[in-house]
Amino acid sequence: MTIVKPSTLPGFMELLPKDQILFNEMKDIIRKNFEKHGFLPIDTPVIEKSEVLLAKGGGETEKQIYRFSKGDTDMSLRFDLTVPLARYTVEHMNDLSFPFKRYQIGKVYRGEKAQKGRFREFYQCDIDTIGMGELSLVNDAEFPVVIFHTFKDLGFTDFTIHLNNRKILKGFFSSLGIEDSMNVLRTVDKLDKIGEESVLEELGENGIGRDSGEKILEFIKIKGSVDEILEQLRDLKIKDEIFQEGLDELTQVVGYMRDFGIDEDCFDIDLKIARGLDYYTGTVYETTLDNYPKIGSVCSGGRYEDLASYYTDKTLPGVGISIGLSRLFYQLNEAKIISSEEKSLVDLLIIPMDDCIHDGIKLLSELREKGVRVSVYTEFAKLKKKFKYADQTKVDYVIVLGEEEIKTRKYSLKDMKTGDQEEVTFDELVERFKK
């Protein structure tokens, strides 16, 4: 028999149990925050019809998806959770209540070049609110509140939620005579990565003169407090209708955010935030960790006016955010912002003597029925090896079960950290460890 060397494919993350426990804890914190703010869970298939995923057209998406056929069916692995959401919303439209607030946490797949911190399979944690025909700006204001509470509960104190409105940028570009703003938005979005000179060069390649390019850079560098920036934007007296609409929307969103009671120190207005995806039409968000700017955005999203136009003639505006959990976990671990430690998911380990395993299993069942997180060592081995196992698995407490313990229902409880021992009854065990 040929022995195959075990290995994972490049770009696929696989964790040891101690890291997986920390990853799951982060995922649970995110999920609980989503649910706390009223978002309902959905789950969509990992595999979708290719015609659904590619309804908007090919381009980069077609190059990145994993596409294959089974019989006559052309199918692909989902590359994000947003397109499946659009399909789901239209397919189940008659059974949903609008505004439809949903969250989804699941794996997505992209066939891009695997590199450090970039994965081909990764977890996305998404929330979106979808309206039928229209959607209040109050929803735009709620998403920074969700981000705020989520990252606080993840243990972060110094982070900033950056806000902008793409209509402000589009209207400003229009005031400079630039009507096709999409390429400009994509270029502006790269400013932090490629620098001012490279932005000017790329704008020039798209037909934007250097004078206009410098005005764009001067505009997006407007600084100050939230209220000061809004005032400076008003003082520009730009008559463009789209600009004024975006400024009014951003002002309203900030007002609603304050109504929600968000910490003023945790958000600002950043006019260079554009988000590269072309379906964003209004409010956009990016979240960064103040002390770790090199990590980049850890949560982003925005408003879109018609996500599902490829599946229905009804208008379904929405707003949403996404946390790339796999990438975030990897980067935080690499930067030593978080660290995992060996720990057990049970509080108590029963170590039966070799002739007492049946009674050990019975005791285990009794304790579990009372809500105790407990496990039992079932292998025939010397006592020293059994205690070594308890030490290696980082369980906090151990009881050795012999004939005397079975007879009296009194147990010697050992604290594995201190080595201290005490005699306890069954009821005392339950009282101490029940959850």
Short mmCIF file of C-alpha atoms in Angstrom, two decimals:
data_model
loop_
_atom_site.label_atom_id
_atom_site.label_comp_id
_atom_site.label_asym_id
_atom_site.label_seq_id
_atom_site.Cartn_x
_atom_site.Cartn_y
_atom_site.Cartn_z
CA MET A 1 0.00 0.00 0.00
CA THR A 2 1.35 3.42 -0.98
CA ILE A 3 1.52 5.93 1.87
CA VAL A 4 0.22 9.34 0.79
CA LYS A 5 1.87 12.30 2.48
CA PRO A 6 -0.92 14.30 4.18
CA SER A 7 -1.05 18.01 3.32
CA THR A 8 -3.63 20.73 2.78
CA LEU A 9 -4.04 22.73 -0.41
CA PRO A 10 -2.43 26.22 -0.44
CA GLY A 11 -4.85 28.93 0.66
CA PHE A 12 -6.93 26.74 2.97
CA MET A 13 -6.73 27.45 6.70
CA GLU A 14 -6.63 24.57 9.16
CA LEU A 15 -6.24 25.19 12.90
CA LEU A 16 -5.14 23.19 15.91
CA PRO A 17 -7.84 22.76 18.57
CA LYS A 18 -6.57 25.58 20.82
CA ASP A 19 -6.72 28.02 17.88
CA GLN A 20 -10.04 26.62 16.69
CA ILE A 21 -11.55 27.23 20.13
CA LEU A 22 -10.48 30.90 19.98
CA PHE A 23 -11.75 31.20 16.41
CA ASN A 24 -15.11 29.72 17.43
CA GLU A 25 -15.33 32.09 20.41
CA MET A 26 -14.84 35.07 18.09
CA LYS A 27 -17.44 33.68 15.69
CA ASP A 28 -19.92 33.21 18.55
CA ILE A 29 -19.38 36.79 19.78
CA ILE A 30 -20.09 38.10 16.29
CA ARG A 31 -23.17 35.89 15.93
CA LYS A 32 -24.58 36.93 19.31
CA ASN A 33 -24.15 40.61 18.46
CA PHE A 34 -25.88 40.15 15.11
CA GLU A 35 -28.81 38.44 16.83
CA LYS A 36 -28.90 41.01 19.64
CA HIS A 37 -29.54 43.70 17.05
CA GLY A 38 -32.43 41.81 15.49
CA PHE A 39 -30.78 40.16 12.48
CA LEU A 40 -32.25 36.77 11.54
CA PRO A 41 -30.10 33.78 10.55
CA ILE A 42 -30.13 32.26 7.09
CA ASP A 43 -27.92 29.69 5.41
CA THR A 44 -27.52 29.26 1.68
CA PRO A 45 -25.89 26.41 -0.27
CA VAL A 46 -22.14 26.54 -0.79
CA ILE A 47 -22.84 25.52 -4.40
CA GLU A 48 -25.04 27.73 -6.59
CA LYS A 49 -26.04 27.60 -10.24
CA SER A 50 -23.32 29.34 -12.24
CA GLU A 51 -25.92 31.42 -14.09
CA VAL A 52 -27.05 32.83 -10.71
CA LEU A 53 -23.56 33.74 -9.52
CA LEU A 54 -22.54 35.17 -12.89
CA ALA A 55 -25.80 36.99 -13.69
CA LYS A 56 -24.05 40.34 -13.45
CA GLY A 57 -21.45 39.28 -15.98
CA GLY A 58 -18.06 37.61 -16.01
CA GLY A 59 -14.86 39.64 -15.70
CA GLU A 60 -12.82 39.12 -12.55
CA THR A 61 -15.59 37.13 -10.88
CA GLU A 62 -15.54 34.48 -13.60
CA LYS A 63 -11.77 34.18 -13.28
CA GLN A 64 -11.95 33.64 -9.52
CA ILE A 65 -14.86 31.24 -9.06
CA TYR A 66 -14.51 27.48 -8.76
CA ARG A 67 -16.78 26.26 -11.55
CA PHE A 68 -17.60 22.68 -12.52
CA SER A 69 -20.32 20.48 -14.01
CA LYS A 70 -22.14 17.43 -12.73
CA GLY A 71 -24.24 15.85 -15.44
CA ASP A 72 -26.03 18.69 -17.22
CA THR A 73 -25.78 21.12 -14.29
CA ASP A 74 -23.31 24.01 -14.49
CA MET A 75 -22.49 25.00 -10.92
CA SER A 76 -19.99 27.04 -8.91
CA LEU A 77 -18.85 27.52 -5.34
CA ARG A 78 -20.14 30.82 -3.92
CA PHE A 79 -17.50 33.59 -3.90
CA ASP A 80 -19.34 35.82 -1.40
CA LEU A 81 -22.56 35.83 0.64
CA THR A 82 -24.10 38.89 -1.04
CA VAL A 83 -25.07 37.38 -4.39
CA PRO A 84 -26.66 34.34 -2.69
CA LEU A 85 -28.55 36.81 -0.45
CA ALA A 86 -29.98 38.54 -3.52
CA ARG A 87 -31.08 35.20 -4.98
CA TYR A 88 -32.49 34.06 -1.61
CA THR A 89 -34.45 37.27 -1.07
CA VAL A 90 -36.10 37.11 -4.48
CA GLU A 91 -36.80 33.37 -4.30
CA HIS A 92 -38.45 33.64 -0.85
CA MET A 93 -39.87 37.13 -1.26
CA ASN A 94 -43.46 36.14 -0.49
CA ASP A 95 -42.43 34.50 2.80
CA LEU A 96 -40.24 37.32 4.13
CA SER A 97 -41.14 40.47 6.04
CA PHE A 98 -39.56 43.71 4.87
CA PRO A 99 -37.34 45.37 5.88
CA PHE A 100 -35.64 41.95 5.92
CA LYS A 101 -32.75 41.89 8.41
CA ARG A 102 -30.53 38.86 7.97
CA TYR A 103 -27.16 37.57 9.02
CA GLN A 104 -25.12 34.75 7.57
CA ILE A 105 -21.82 33.30 8.71
CA GLY A 106 -20.28 30.82 6.30
CA LYS A 107 -17.42 29.82 4.06
CA VAL A 108 -16.87 31.31 0.61
CA TYR A 109 -14.39 30.37 -2.09
CA ARG A 110 -12.21 32.39 -4.42
CA GLY A 111 -9.70 30.93 -6.83
CA GLU A 112 -7.17 33.71 -6.44
CA LYS A 113 -3.44 33.31 -5.88
CA ALA A 114 -2.83 32.01 -2.38
CA GLN A 115 -0.59 34.29 -0.32
CA LYS A 116 0.09 35.03 3.32
CA GLY A 117 -3.13 36.06 5.02
CA ARG A 118 -5.16 35.61 1.82
CA PHE A 119 -7.21 32.44 1.60
CA ARG A 120 -9.08 30.59 -1.11
CA GLU A 121 -11.56 29.31 1.47
CA PHE A 122 -12.55 31.71 4.23
CA TYR A 123 -15.36 32.66 6.60
CA GLN A 124 -17.48 35.74 5.94
CA CYS A 125 -19.76 37.19 8.63
CA ASP A 126 -22.40 39.33 6.91
CA ILE A 127 -25.42 41.34 7.97
CA ASP A 128 -27.76 43.14 5.59
CA THR A 129 -31.09 44.92 5.76
CA ILE A 130 -33.14 44.74 2.56
CA GLY A 131 -36.10 47.01 1.86
CA MET A 132 -38.99 46.64 -0.55
CA GLY A 133 -38.98 49.68 -2.82
CA GLU A 134 -37.37 51.96 -0.22
CA LEU A 135 -35.25 51.76 2.93
CA SER A 136 -34.86 54.40 5.65
CA LEU A 137 -31.46 55.95 6.38
CA VAL A 138 -31.93 54.89 10.00
CA ASN A 139 -30.74 51.49 8.81
CA ASP A 140 -27.49 53.02 7.54
CA ALA A 141 -26.95 54.43 11.04
CA GLU A 142 -27.59 51.10 12.77
CA PHE A 143 -24.69 49.27 11.13
CA PRO A 144 -21.92 51.32 12.77
CA VAL A 145 -23.70 50.63 16.08
CA VAL A 146 -23.51 46.88 15.41
CA ILE A 147 -19.82 47.20 14.47
CA PHE A 148 -19.18 49.24 17.63
CA HIS A 149 -20.71 46.67 20.00
CA THR A 150 -19.23 43.69 18.13
CA PHE A 151 -15.65 44.92 18.28
CA LYS A 152 -16.06 46.04 21.89
CA ASP A 153 -17.21 42.52 22.78
CA LEU A 154 -14.27 41.07 20.81
CA GLY A 155 -12.06 42.94 23.27
CA PHE A 156 -10.98 45.95 21.20
CA THR A 157 -10.98 49.43 22.69
CA ASP A 158 -9.18 51.52 20.07
CA PHE A 159 -10.84 51.27 16.68
CA THR A 160 -12.44 53.73 14.28
CA ILE A 161 -15.46 53.32 12.01
CA HIS A 162 -14.84 55.52 8.95
CA LEU A 163 -17.92 56.86 7.16
CA ASN A 164 -18.48 58.45 3.79
CA ASN A 165 -21.18 58.71 1.14
CA ARG A 166 -20.34 57.89 -2.46
CA LYS A 167 -22.82 60.49 -3.72
CA ILE A 168 -20.59 63.17 -2.18
CA LEU A 169 -17.64 61.88 -4.19
CA LYS A 170 -19.65 61.36 -7.35
CA GLY A 171 -21.15 64.86 -7.11
CA PHE A 172 -17.74 66.42 -6.47
CA PHE A 173 -16.24 64.63 -9.48
CA SER A 174 -19.18 65.82 -11.56
CA SER A 175 -18.49 69.43 -10.48
CA LEU A 176 -15.01 68.94 -12.03
CA GLY A 177 -16.57 67.76 -15.29
CA ILE A 178 -15.90 64.06 -14.58
CA GLU A 179 -19.05 62.12 -15.45
CA ASP A 180 -17.72 58.54 -15.38
CA SER A 181 -16.82 58.40 -11.69
CA MET A 182 -16.46 54.63 -11.25
CA ASN A 183 -12.80 54.37 -12.29
CA VAL A 184 -12.04 57.46 -10.20
CA LEU A 185 -13.71 55.87 -7.16
CA ARG A 186 -11.68 52.69 -7.61
CA THR A 187 -8.48 54.70 -7.85
CA VAL A 188 -9.29 56.90 -4.84
CA ASP A 189 -9.97 53.75 -2.83
CA LYS A 190 -6.31 52.73 -3.37
CA LEU A 191 -4.83 55.91 -1.87
CA ASP A 192 -3.60 54.34 1.37
CA LYS A 193 -2.06 51.44 -0.54
CA ILE A 194 -0.31 53.16 -3.46
CA GLY A 195 0.19 56.78 -2.35
CA GLU A 196 -0.71 60.17 -3.85
CA GLU A 197 1.67 60.18 -6.81
CA SER A 198 0.53 56.77 -8.01
CA VAL A 199 -3.10 57.88 -7.64
CA LEU A 200 -2.41 60.94 -9.80
CA GLU A 201 -0.72 58.77 -12.42
CA GLU A 202 -3.60 56.30 -12.49
CA LEU A 203 -6.11 59.14 -12.73
CA GLY A 204 -4.11 60.49 -15.66
CA GLU A 205 -4.32 57.11 -17.37
CA ASN A 206 -8.11 57.43 -17.07
CA GLY A 207 -8.14 60.83 -18.73
CA ILE A 208 -8.18 62.96 -15.57
CA GLY A 209 -5.81 65.94 -15.85
CA ARG A 210 -3.28 66.60 -13.12
CA ASP A 211 -5.04 69.81 -12.05
CA SER A 212 -8.31 67.92 -11.49
CA GLY A 213 -6.40 65.09 -9.85
CA GLU A 214 -4.81 67.46 -7.33
CA LYS A 215 -8.23 68.98 -6.56
CA ILE A 216 -9.55 65.47 -5.89
CA LEU A 217 -6.66 64.76 -3.49
CA GLU A 218 -7.16 68.10 -1.76
CA PHE A 219 -10.86 67.35 -1.37
CA ILE A 220 -10.48 63.86 0.12
CA LYS A 221 -7.88 65.15 2.60
CA ILE A 222 -10.39 67.44 4.33
CA LYS A 223 -9.91 66.80 8.05
CA GLY A 224 -11.51 67.73 11.35
CA SER A 225 -14.20 66.52 13.71
CA VAL A 226 -17.36 65.03 12.23
CA ASP A 227 -19.25 68.32 12.56
CA GLU A 228 -16.30 70.34 11.23
CA ILE A 229 -16.05 68.19 8.11
CA LEU A 230 -19.77 68.45 7.45
CA GLU A 231 -19.50 72.23 7.84
CA GLN A 232 -16.52 72.42 5.47
CA LEU A 233 -18.44 70.42 2.88
CA ARG A 234 -21.38 72.83 3.14
CA ASP A 235 -19.01 75.80 2.84
CA LEU A 236 -17.77 74.52 -0.54
CA LYS A 237 -21.14 75.65 -1.98
CA ILE A 238 -21.07 72.89 -4.57
CA LYS A 239 -24.36 73.13 -6.48
CA ASP A 240 -24.31 69.60 -7.85
CA GLU A 241 -27.58 67.86 -6.90
CA ILE A 242 -25.96 64.46 -6.24
CA PHE A 243 -23.35 66.09 -3.98
CA GLN A 244 -26.02 67.85 -1.94
CA GLU A 245 -28.05 64.65 -1.68
CA GLY A 246 -25.02 62.74 -0.39
CA LEU A 247 -24.17 65.49 2.11
CA ASP A 248 -27.74 65.52 3.40
CA GLU A 249 -27.76 61.71 3.75
CA LEU A 250 -24.44 61.66 5.61
CA THR A 251 -25.66 64.38 7.96
CA GLN A 252 -28.81 62.39 8.70
CA VAL A 253 -26.89 59.15 9.26
CA VAL A 254 -24.57 60.86 11.78
CA GLY A 255 -27.61 62.27 13.60
CA TYR A 256 -29.26 58.85 13.83
CA MET A 257 -26.00 57.28 15.02
CA ARG A 258 -25.93 59.76 17.88
CA ASP A 259 -29.51 58.84 18.69
CA PHE A 260 -28.35 55.23 19.00
CA GLY A 261 -25.81 56.42 21.59
CA ILE A 262 -22.64 55.36 19.76
CA ASP A 263 -19.35 56.54 21.30
CA GLU A 264 -18.27 59.71 19.44
CA ASP A 265 -14.60 58.68 19.70
CA CYS A 266 -15.21 55.54 17.66
CA PHE A 267 -16.28 57.04 14.33
CA ASP A 268 -15.24 59.75 11.91
CA ILE A 269 -15.89 60.98 8.37
CA ASP A 270 -13.18 59.97 5.91
CA LEU A 271 -13.74 61.31 2.41
CA LYS A 272 -11.25 58.94 0.82
CA ILE A 273 -13.37 55.92 1.75
CA ALA A 274 -14.97 54.84 -1.52
CA ARG A 275 -15.18 51.01 -1.47
CA GLY A 276 -14.10 49.54 -4.79
CA LEU A 277 -17.23 47.51 -5.53
CA ASP A 278 -19.48 49.25 -8.03
CA TYR A 279 -22.82 48.31 -6.42
CA TYR A 280 -22.38 50.71 -3.50
CA THR A 281 -24.43 53.86 -4.11
CA GLY A 282 -24.56 55.81 -0.83
CA THR A 283 -23.22 55.35 2.69
CA VAL A 284 -19.96 53.38 2.89
CA TYR A 285 -18.04 52.09 5.91
CA GLU A 286 -14.57 50.86 6.77
CA THR A 287 -13.33 49.92 10.24
CA THR A 288 -9.68 50.00 11.28
CA LEU A 289 -7.79 49.18 14.47
CA ASP A 290 -6.12 52.42 15.58
CA ASN A 291 -2.89 50.84 16.79
CA TYR A 292 -2.52 48.45 13.85
CA PRO A 293 -3.13 50.46 10.65
CA LYS A 294 -1.19 48.00 8.49
CA ILE A 295 -3.91 45.40 8.98
CA GLY A 296 -6.27 47.62 6.97
CA SER A 297 -10.05 47.43 7.13
CA VAL A 298 -11.41 44.73 9.45
CA CYS A 299 -15.07 45.36 8.63
CA SER A 300 -16.54 47.15 5.62
CA GLY A 301 -19.73 47.62 3.63
CA GLY A 302 -22.30 50.15 2.53
CA ARG A 303 -25.62 51.06 0.93
CA TYR A 304 -26.76 49.70 -2.43
CA GLU A 305 -29.94 50.72 -4.22
CA ASP A 306 -30.79 47.68 -6.28
CA LEU A 307 -28.89 44.52 -5.45
CA ALA A 308 -31.29 42.01 -7.01
CA SER A 309 -32.04 43.63 -10.37
CA TYR A 310 -30.66 40.56 -12.19
CA TYR A 311 -33.30 38.34 -10.58
CA THR A 312 -36.41 40.56 -10.36
CA ASP A 313 -37.92 43.78 -11.70
CA LYS A 314 -38.75 44.88 -8.14
CA THR A 315 -36.47 47.42 -6.46
CA LEU A 316 -34.76 46.00 -3.36
CA PRO A 317 -32.47 48.61 -1.77
CA GLY A 318 -30.25 47.48 1.06
CA VAL A 319 -27.32 48.19 3.31
CA GLY A 320 -24.84 45.75 4.78
CA ILE A 321 -21.44 45.05 6.27
CA SER A 322 -19.06 42.11 6.19
CA ILE A 323 -16.33 40.84 8.49
CA GLY A 324 -13.79 38.55 6.81
CA LEU A 325 -13.28 36.40 9.89
CA SER A 326 -10.56 34.04 8.58
CA ARG A 327 -8.37 36.90 7.39
CA LEU A 328 -9.06 38.93 10.55
CA PHE A 329 -8.18 35.99 12.81
CA TYR A 330 -4.97 35.31 10.89
CA GLN A 331 -3.84 38.92 10.95
CA LEU A 332 -4.65 39.44 14.64
CA ASN A 333 -2.76 36.25 15.47
CA GLU A 334 0.25 37.26 13.36
CA ALA A 335 0.35 40.69 15.01
CA LYS A 336 0.05 39.00 18.44
CA ILE A 337 -3.04 41.08 19.21
CA ILE A 338 -4.80 37.86 20.15
CA SER A 339 -3.32 34.60 21.34
CA SER A 340 -4.80 31.19 21.96
CA GLU A 341 -3.99 28.95 24.87
CA GLU A 342 -4.51 25.28 25.54
CA LYS A 343 -7.72 24.82 27.47
CA SER A 344 -10.36 22.19 27.97
CA LEU A 345 -14.00 22.57 27.06
CA VAL A 346 -14.97 20.47 30.08
CA ASP A 347 -14.52 21.45 33.72
CA LEU A 348 -14.11 17.99 35.16
CA LEU A 349 -12.50 14.69 34.15
CA ILE A 350 -13.47 11.38 35.75
CA ILE A 351 -10.58 8.91 35.95
CA PRO A 352 -11.99 5.47 36.77
CA MET A 353 -9.77 2.68 38.02
CA ASP A 354 -9.58 -0.05 35.38
CA ASP A 355 -12.34 -2.16 36.93
CA CYS A 356 -14.64 0.83 37.49
CA ILE A 357 -15.20 2.12 33.94
CA HIS A 358 -18.89 1.12 33.91
CA ASP A 359 -19.48 3.14 37.07
CA GLY A 360 -17.44 6.01 35.62
CA ILE A 361 -19.74 6.16 32.60
CA LYS A 362 -22.81 6.10 34.86
CA LEU A 363 -21.41 8.96 36.99
CA LEU A 364 -20.63 10.88 33.79
CA SER A 365 -24.25 10.52 32.62
CA GLU A 366 -25.64 11.64 36.00
CA LEU A 367 -23.44 14.74 36.05
CA ARG A 368 -24.22 15.66 32.45
CA GLU A 369 -27.95 15.42 33.19
CA LYS A 370 -27.37 18.03 35.93
CA GLY A 371 -25.64 20.39 33.48
CA VAL A 372 -22.02 19.64 34.34
CA ARG A 373 -19.43 19.77 31.53
CA VAL A 374 -17.60 16.53 32.21
CA SER A 375 -15.64 13.83 30.42
CA VAL A 376 -14.35 10.39 31.35
CA TYR A 377 -11.03 8.68 30.63
CA THR A 378 -11.90 5.29 29.14
CA GLU A 379 -8.53 3.76 28.29
CA PHE A 380 -6.84 1.03 30.34
CA ALA A 381 -3.59 2.57 31.52
CA LYS A 382 -1.49 3.30 34.56
CA LEU A 383 -2.72 6.10 36.83
CA LYS A 384 0.33 8.21 35.99
CA LYS A 385 -0.57 8.14 32.28
CA LYS A 386 -4.17 9.05 33.07
CA PHE A 387 -3.09 12.11 35.04
CA LYS A 388 -0.66 13.04 32.26
CA TYR A 389 -3.62 13.04 29.85
CA ALA A 390 -5.56 15.33 32.22
CA ASP A 391 -2.58 17.67 32.37
CA GLN A 392 -2.07 17.70 28.60
CA THR A 393 -5.74 18.46 27.90
CA LYS A 394 -5.71 21.32 30.46
CA VAL A 395 -8.76 20.12 32.37
CA ASP A 396 -9.08 22.04 35.64
CA TYR A 397 -10.40 19.33 37.96
CA VAL A 398 -10.10 15.55 38.23
CA ILE A 399 -11.76 12.90 40.38
CA VAL A 400 -10.37 9.36 40.64
CA LEU A 401 -13.15 6.82 40.86
CA GLY A 402 -12.53 3.59 42.78
CA GLU A 403 -14.63 1.13 44.74
CA GLU A 404 -14.67 3.33 47.87
CA GLU A 405 -15.94 6.37 45.94
CA ILE A 406 -18.61 4.29 44.25
CA LYS A 407 -19.74 2.91 47.61
CA THR A 408 -19.80 6.18 49.60
CA ARG A 409 -20.66 8.64 46.75
CA LYS A 410 -17.90 10.85 48.10
CA TYR A 411 -15.13 11.89 45.74
CA SER A 412 -11.63 13.29 46.05
CA LEU A 413 -11.62 16.38 43.82
CA LYS A 414 -8.16 17.46 42.66
CA ASP A 415 -7.38 20.97 41.40
CA MET A 416 -4.93 20.35 38.55
CA LYS A 417 -3.49 23.88 38.77
CA THR A 418 -2.70 23.95 42.48
CA GLY A 419 -2.59 20.25 43.32
CA ASP A 420 -5.03 20.79 46.20
CA GLN A 421 -7.53 18.04 46.97
CA GLU A 422 -10.82 18.03 48.85
CA GLU A 423 -13.57 15.51 49.51
CA VAL A 424 -16.95 16.38 47.96
CA THR A 425 -20.35 14.73 47.60
CA PHE A 426 -22.25 14.28 44.34
CA ASP A 427 -24.53 17.22 45.15
CA GLU A 428 -21.50 19.42 45.92
CA LEU A 429 -20.01 18.48 42.55
CA VAL A 430 -23.21 19.50 40.81
CA GLU A 431 -23.46 22.76 42.73
CA ARG A 432 -19.89 23.72 41.87
CA PHE A 433 -19.82 22.83 38.20
CA LYS A 434 -23.36 23.05 36.82
CA LYS A 435 -23.82 25.63 34.06
#
